mmCIF file of C-alpha atoms in Angstrom:
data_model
loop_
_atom_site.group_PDB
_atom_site.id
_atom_site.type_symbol
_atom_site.label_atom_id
_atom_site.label_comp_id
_atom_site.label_asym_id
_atom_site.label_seq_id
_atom_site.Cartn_x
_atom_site.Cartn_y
_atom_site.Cartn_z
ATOM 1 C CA UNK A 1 90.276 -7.940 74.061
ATOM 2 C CA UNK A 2 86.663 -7.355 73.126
ATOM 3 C CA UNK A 3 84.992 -9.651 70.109
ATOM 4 C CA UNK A 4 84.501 -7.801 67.340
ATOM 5 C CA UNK A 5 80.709 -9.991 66.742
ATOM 6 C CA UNK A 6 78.187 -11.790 68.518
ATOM 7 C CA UNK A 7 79.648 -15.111 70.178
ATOM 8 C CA UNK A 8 77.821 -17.961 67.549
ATOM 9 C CA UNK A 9 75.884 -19.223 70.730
ATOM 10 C CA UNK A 10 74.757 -15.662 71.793
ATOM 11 C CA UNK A 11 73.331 -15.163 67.984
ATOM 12 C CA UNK A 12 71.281 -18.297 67.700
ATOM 13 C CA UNK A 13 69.797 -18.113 70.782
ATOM 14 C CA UNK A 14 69.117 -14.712 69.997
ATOM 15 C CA UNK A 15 67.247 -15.643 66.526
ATOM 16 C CA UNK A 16 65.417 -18.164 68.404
ATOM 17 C CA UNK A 17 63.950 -15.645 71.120
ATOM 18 C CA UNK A 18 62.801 -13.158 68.227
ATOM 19 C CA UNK A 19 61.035 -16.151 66.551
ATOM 20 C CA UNK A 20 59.466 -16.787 70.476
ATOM 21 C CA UNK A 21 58.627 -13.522 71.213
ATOM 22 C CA UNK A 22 57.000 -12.595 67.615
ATOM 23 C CA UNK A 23 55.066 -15.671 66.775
ATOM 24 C CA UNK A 24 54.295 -17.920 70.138
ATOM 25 C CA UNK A 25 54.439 -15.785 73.216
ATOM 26 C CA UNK A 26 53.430 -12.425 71.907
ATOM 27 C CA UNK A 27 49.758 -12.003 72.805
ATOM 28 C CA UNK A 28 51.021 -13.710 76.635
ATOM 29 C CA UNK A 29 53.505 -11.011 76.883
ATOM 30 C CA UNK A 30 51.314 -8.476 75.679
ATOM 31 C CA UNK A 31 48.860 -9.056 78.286
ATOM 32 C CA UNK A 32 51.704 -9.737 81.095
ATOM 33 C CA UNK A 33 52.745 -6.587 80.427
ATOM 34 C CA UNK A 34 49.660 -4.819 80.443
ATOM 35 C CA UNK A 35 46.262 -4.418 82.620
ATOM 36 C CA UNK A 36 44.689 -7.444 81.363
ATOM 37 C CA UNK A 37 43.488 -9.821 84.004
ATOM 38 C CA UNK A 38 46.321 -12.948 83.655
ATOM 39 C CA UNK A 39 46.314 -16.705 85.281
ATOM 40 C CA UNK A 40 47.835 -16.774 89.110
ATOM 41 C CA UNK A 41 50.963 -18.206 87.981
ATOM 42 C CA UNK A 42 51.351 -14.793 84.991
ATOM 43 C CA UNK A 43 50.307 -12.662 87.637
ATOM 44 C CA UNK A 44 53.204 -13.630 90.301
ATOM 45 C CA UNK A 45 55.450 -12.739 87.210
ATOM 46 C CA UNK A 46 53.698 -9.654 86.611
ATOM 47 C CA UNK A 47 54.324 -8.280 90.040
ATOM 48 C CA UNK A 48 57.922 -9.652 90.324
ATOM 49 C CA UNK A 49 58.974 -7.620 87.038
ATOM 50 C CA UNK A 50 57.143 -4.475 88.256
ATOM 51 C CA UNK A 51 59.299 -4.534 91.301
ATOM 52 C CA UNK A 52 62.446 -5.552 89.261
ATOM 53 C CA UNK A 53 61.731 -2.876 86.798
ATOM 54 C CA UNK A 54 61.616 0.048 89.570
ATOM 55 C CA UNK A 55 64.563 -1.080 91.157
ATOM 56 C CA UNK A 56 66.808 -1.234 88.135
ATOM 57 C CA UNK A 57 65.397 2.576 87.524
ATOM 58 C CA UNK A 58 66.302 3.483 90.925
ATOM 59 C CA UNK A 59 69.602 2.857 90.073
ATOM 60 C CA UNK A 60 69.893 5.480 87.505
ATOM 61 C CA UNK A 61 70.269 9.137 88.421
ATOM 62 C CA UNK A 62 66.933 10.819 89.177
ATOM 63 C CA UNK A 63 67.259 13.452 86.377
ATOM 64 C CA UNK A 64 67.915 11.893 83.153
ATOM 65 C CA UNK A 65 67.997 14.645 80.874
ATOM 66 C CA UNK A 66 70.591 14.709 78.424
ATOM 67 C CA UNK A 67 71.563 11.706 79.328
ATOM 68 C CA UNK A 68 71.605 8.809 76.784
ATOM 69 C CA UNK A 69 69.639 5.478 77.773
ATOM 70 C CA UNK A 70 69.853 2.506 75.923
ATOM 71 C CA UNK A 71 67.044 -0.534 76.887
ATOM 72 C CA UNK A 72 68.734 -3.711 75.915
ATOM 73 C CA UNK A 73 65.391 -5.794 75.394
ATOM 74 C CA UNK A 74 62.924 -3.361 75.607
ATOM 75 C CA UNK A 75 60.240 -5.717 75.281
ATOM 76 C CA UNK A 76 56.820 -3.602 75.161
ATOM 77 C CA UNK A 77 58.778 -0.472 77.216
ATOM 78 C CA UNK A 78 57.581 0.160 79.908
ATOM 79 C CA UNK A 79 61.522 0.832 81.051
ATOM 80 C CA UNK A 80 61.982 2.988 78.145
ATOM 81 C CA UNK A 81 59.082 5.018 78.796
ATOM 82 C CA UNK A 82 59.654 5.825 82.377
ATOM 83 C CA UNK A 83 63.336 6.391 81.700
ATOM 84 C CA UNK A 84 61.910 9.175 79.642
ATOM 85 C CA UNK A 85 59.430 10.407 81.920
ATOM 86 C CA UNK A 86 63.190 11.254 84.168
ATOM 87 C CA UNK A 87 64.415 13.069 80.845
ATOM 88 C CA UNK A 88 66.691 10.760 79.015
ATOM 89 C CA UNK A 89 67.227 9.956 75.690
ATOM 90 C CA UNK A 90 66.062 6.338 75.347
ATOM 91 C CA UNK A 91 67.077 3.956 72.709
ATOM 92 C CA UNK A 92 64.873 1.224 73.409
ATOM 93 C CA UNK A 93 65.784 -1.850 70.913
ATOM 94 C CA UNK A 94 64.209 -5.470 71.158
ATOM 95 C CA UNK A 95 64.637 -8.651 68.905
ATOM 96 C CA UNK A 96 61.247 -8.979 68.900
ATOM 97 C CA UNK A 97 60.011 -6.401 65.963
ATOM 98 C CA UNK A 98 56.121 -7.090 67.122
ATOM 99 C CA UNK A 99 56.769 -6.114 70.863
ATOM 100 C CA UNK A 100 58.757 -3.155 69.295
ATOM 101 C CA UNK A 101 55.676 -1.974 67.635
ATOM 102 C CA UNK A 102 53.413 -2.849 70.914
ATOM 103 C CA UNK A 103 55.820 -0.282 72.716
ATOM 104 C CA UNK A 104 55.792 2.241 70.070
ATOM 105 C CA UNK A 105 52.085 2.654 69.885
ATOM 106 C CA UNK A 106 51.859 2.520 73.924
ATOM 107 C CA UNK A 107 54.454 5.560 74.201
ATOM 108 C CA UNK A 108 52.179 8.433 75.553
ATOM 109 C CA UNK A 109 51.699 11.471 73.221
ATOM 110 C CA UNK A 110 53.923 13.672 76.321
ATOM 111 C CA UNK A 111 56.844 12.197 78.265
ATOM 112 C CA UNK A 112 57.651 15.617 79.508
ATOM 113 C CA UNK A 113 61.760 15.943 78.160
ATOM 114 C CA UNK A 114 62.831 12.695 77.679
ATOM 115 C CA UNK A 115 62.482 10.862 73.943
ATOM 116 C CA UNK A 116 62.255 7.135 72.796
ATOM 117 C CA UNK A 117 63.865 6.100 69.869
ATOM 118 C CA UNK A 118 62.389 2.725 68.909
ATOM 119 C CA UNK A 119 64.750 0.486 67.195
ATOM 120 C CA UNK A 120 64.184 -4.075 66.348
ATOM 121 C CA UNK A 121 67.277 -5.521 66.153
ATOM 122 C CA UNK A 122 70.239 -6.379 67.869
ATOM 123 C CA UNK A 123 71.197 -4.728 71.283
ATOM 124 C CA UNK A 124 75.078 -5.187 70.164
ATOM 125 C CA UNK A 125 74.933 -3.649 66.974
ATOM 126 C CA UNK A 126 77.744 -1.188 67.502
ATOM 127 C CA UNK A 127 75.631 1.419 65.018
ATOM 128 C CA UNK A 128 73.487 2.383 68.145
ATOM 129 C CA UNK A 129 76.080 4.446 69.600
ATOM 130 C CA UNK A 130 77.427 5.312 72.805
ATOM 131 C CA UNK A 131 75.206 5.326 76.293
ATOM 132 C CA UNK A 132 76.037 6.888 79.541
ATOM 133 C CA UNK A 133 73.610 3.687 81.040
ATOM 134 C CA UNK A 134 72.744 0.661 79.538
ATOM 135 C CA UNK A 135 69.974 -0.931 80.889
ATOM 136 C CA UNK A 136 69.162 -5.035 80.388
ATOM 137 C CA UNK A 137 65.849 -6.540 82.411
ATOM 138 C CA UNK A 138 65.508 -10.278 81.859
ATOM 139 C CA UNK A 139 66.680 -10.133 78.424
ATOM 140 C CA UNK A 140 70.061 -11.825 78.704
ATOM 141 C CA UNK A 141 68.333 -14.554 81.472
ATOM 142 C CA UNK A 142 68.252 -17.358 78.861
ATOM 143 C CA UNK A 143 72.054 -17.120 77.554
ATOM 144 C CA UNK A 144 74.793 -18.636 79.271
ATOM 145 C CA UNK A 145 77.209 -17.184 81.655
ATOM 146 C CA UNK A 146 79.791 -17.076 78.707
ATOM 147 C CA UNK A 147 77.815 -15.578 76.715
ATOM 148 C CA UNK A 148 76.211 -13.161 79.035
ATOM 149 C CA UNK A 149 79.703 -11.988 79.783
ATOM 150 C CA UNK A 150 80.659 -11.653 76.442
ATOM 151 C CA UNK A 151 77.514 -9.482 75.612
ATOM 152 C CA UNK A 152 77.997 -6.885 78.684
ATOM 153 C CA UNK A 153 81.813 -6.716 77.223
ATOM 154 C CA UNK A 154 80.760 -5.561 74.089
ATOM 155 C CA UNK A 155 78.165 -3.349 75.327
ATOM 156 C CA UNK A 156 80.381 -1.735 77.772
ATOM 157 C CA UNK A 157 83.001 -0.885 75.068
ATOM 158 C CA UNK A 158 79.834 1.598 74.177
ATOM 159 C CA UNK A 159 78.761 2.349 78.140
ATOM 160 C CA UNK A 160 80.597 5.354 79.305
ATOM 161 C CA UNK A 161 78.817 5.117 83.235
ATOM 162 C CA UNK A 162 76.925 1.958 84.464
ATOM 163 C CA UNK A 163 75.396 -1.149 83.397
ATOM 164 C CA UNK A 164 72.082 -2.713 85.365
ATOM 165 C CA UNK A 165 71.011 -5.899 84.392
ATOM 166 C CA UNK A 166 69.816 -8.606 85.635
ATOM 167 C CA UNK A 167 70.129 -12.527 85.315
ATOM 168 C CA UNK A 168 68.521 -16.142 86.423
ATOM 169 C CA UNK A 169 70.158 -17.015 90.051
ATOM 170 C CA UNK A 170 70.620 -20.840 90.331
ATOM 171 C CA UNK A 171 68.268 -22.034 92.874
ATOM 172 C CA UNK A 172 67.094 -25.307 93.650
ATOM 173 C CA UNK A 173 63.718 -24.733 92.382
ATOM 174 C CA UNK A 174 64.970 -22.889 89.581
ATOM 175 C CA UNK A 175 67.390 -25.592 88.290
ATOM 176 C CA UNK A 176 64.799 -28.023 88.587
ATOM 177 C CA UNK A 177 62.321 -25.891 86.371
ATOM 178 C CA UNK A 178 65.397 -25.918 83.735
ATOM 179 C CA UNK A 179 65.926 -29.151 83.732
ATOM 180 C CA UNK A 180 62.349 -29.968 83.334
ATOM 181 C CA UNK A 181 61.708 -27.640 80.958
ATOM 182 C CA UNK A 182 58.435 -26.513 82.645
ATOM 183 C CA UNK A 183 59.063 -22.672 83.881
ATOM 184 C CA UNK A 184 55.832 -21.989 81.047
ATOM 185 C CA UNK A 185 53.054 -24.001 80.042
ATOM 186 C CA UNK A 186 53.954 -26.370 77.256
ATOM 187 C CA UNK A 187 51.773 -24.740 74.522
ATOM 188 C CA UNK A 188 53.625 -21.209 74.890
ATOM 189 C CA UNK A 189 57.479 -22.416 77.394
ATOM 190 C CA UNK A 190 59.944 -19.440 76.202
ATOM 191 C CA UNK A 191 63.519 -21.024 75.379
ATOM 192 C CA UNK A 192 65.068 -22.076 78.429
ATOM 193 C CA UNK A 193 65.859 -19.869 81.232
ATOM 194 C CA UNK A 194 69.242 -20.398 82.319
ATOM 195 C CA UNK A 195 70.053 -20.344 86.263
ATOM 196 C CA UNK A 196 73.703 -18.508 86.485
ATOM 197 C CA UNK A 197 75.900 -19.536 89.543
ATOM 198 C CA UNK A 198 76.119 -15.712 91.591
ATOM 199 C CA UNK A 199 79.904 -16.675 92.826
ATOM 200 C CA UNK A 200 81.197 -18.392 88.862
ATOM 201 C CA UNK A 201 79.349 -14.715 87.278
ATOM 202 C CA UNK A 202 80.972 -12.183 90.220
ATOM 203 C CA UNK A 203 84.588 -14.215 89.176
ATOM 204 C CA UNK A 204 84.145 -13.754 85.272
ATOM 205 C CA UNK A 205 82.956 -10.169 85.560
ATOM 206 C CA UNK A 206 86.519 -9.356 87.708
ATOM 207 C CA UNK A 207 88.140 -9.656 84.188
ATOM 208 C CA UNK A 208 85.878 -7.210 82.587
ATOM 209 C CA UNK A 209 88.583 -4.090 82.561
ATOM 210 C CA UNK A 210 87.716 -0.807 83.746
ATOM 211 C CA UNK A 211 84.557 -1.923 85.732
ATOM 212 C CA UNK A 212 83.638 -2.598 89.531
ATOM 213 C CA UNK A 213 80.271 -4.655 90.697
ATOM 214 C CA UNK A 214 78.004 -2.481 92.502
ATOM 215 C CA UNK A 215 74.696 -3.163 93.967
ATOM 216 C CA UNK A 216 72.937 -6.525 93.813
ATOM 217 C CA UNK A 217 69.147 -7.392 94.316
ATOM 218 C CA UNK A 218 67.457 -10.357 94.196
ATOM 219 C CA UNK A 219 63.454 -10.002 93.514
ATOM 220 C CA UNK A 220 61.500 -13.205 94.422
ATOM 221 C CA UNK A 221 57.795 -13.296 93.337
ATOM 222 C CA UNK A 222 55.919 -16.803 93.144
ATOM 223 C CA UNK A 223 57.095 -18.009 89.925
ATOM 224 C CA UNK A 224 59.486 -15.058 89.181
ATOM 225 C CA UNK A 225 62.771 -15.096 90.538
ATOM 226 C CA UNK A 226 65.477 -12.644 88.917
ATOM 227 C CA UNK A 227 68.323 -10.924 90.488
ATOM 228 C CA UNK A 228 69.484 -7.340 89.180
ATOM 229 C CA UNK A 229 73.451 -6.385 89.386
ATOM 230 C CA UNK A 230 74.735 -2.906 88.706
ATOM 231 C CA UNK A 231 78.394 -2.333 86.708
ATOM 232 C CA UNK A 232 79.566 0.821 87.563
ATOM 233 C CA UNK A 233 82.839 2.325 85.336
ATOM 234 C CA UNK A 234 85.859 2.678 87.311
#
């Protein structure tokens, strides 16, 4: 049966990450995601999300329009606006209320049919609505596989066709860097990135009624390693 709120653990580390992204990491992530000239390491990241954003786009049907979108953790949107650019209707929402307003004034005065609607606050809030896609890049890699789980189960209560998203794939190096604590410099290190066991997340999705696992892809890019899986309704 689906939760009717957050799981506790899901909402705190959610508070923490808009505190992160709106006080400590902003101006970083503005300029990762922009054409700003970055360090080596921010660079490696930069390219690894631009391939990990096209893929989870490829995904989605090639004509959007009048189709309902909604970016889980838009971030600045660059997902939200090229999901418009196809012709959907984009609900891009992001904890982070300063990166919402980065993405707001970087929309382009014409995205041909699609439209953004830009919302800060919490991609489970029931009051968006319903969405044929929901889309989720690297903003549910620092919860838990519980509470990961949890959070695609309440969002596909309100999905009527496919989920993408992506999470952290437990590698060596990448289970090091957790425990460590070092995947970012100390005087900006988001909260931790946690590496999700592939095999212990396929097993937990099985219970998830009503949907099949579809596509996988793993992008690998210096010091960005995500991996994308696609939901698909039965």
């Amino acid at each position: 049966m689906m939760a009717t709120r957050s799981p506790s653990g899901f909402d705190m580390q959610r508070d923490k990450l808009a505190t992160y992204f709106d006080s400590t990491a902003r101006k970083a992530w503005i300029d990762l995601t922009s054409d700003a000239k970055v360090s080596g390491i921010r660079a490696t990241v930069r390219a690894g999300r631009d391939e990990m954003r096209s893929t989870l786009l490829s995904w989605l049907p090639r004509d959007l329009r009048r189709t309902r979108v909604l970016d889980a953790g838009c971030g600045t949107g660059a997902l939200s606006i090229d999901a418009a650019c196809h012709g959907a209707e984009v609900t891009g929402i992001d904890v982070a209320a300063g990166l919402v307003e980065v993405a707001r004034e970087r929309t382009p005065s014409f995205i041909g049919h699609g439209r953004i609607k830009w919302r800060a606050g919490d991609m489970l809030d029931p009051a968006l609505g319903e969405f044929a896609h929901v889309v989720a890049m690297d903003s549910l890699i620092h919860y838990s596989a519980s509470d990961l789980v949890d959070a695609l189960e309440q969002l596909s209560e309100r999905c009527t066709t496919s989920m993408v998203f992506t999470f952290a794939p437990h590698t060596r190096l990448l289970g090091a860097m957790h425990k460590a604590g070092k995947f970012f410099p100390k005087s900006d290190r988001s909260p931790a990135i946690v590496p999700i066991n592939e095999d212990e997340l396929r097993a937990r999705l099985t219970n998830l009624d009503g949907w099949r696992i579809g596509r996988s892809h793993r992008v690998s890019s210096g010091f960005y390693t995500s991996q994308a899986m696609e939901l698909v309704k039965a």
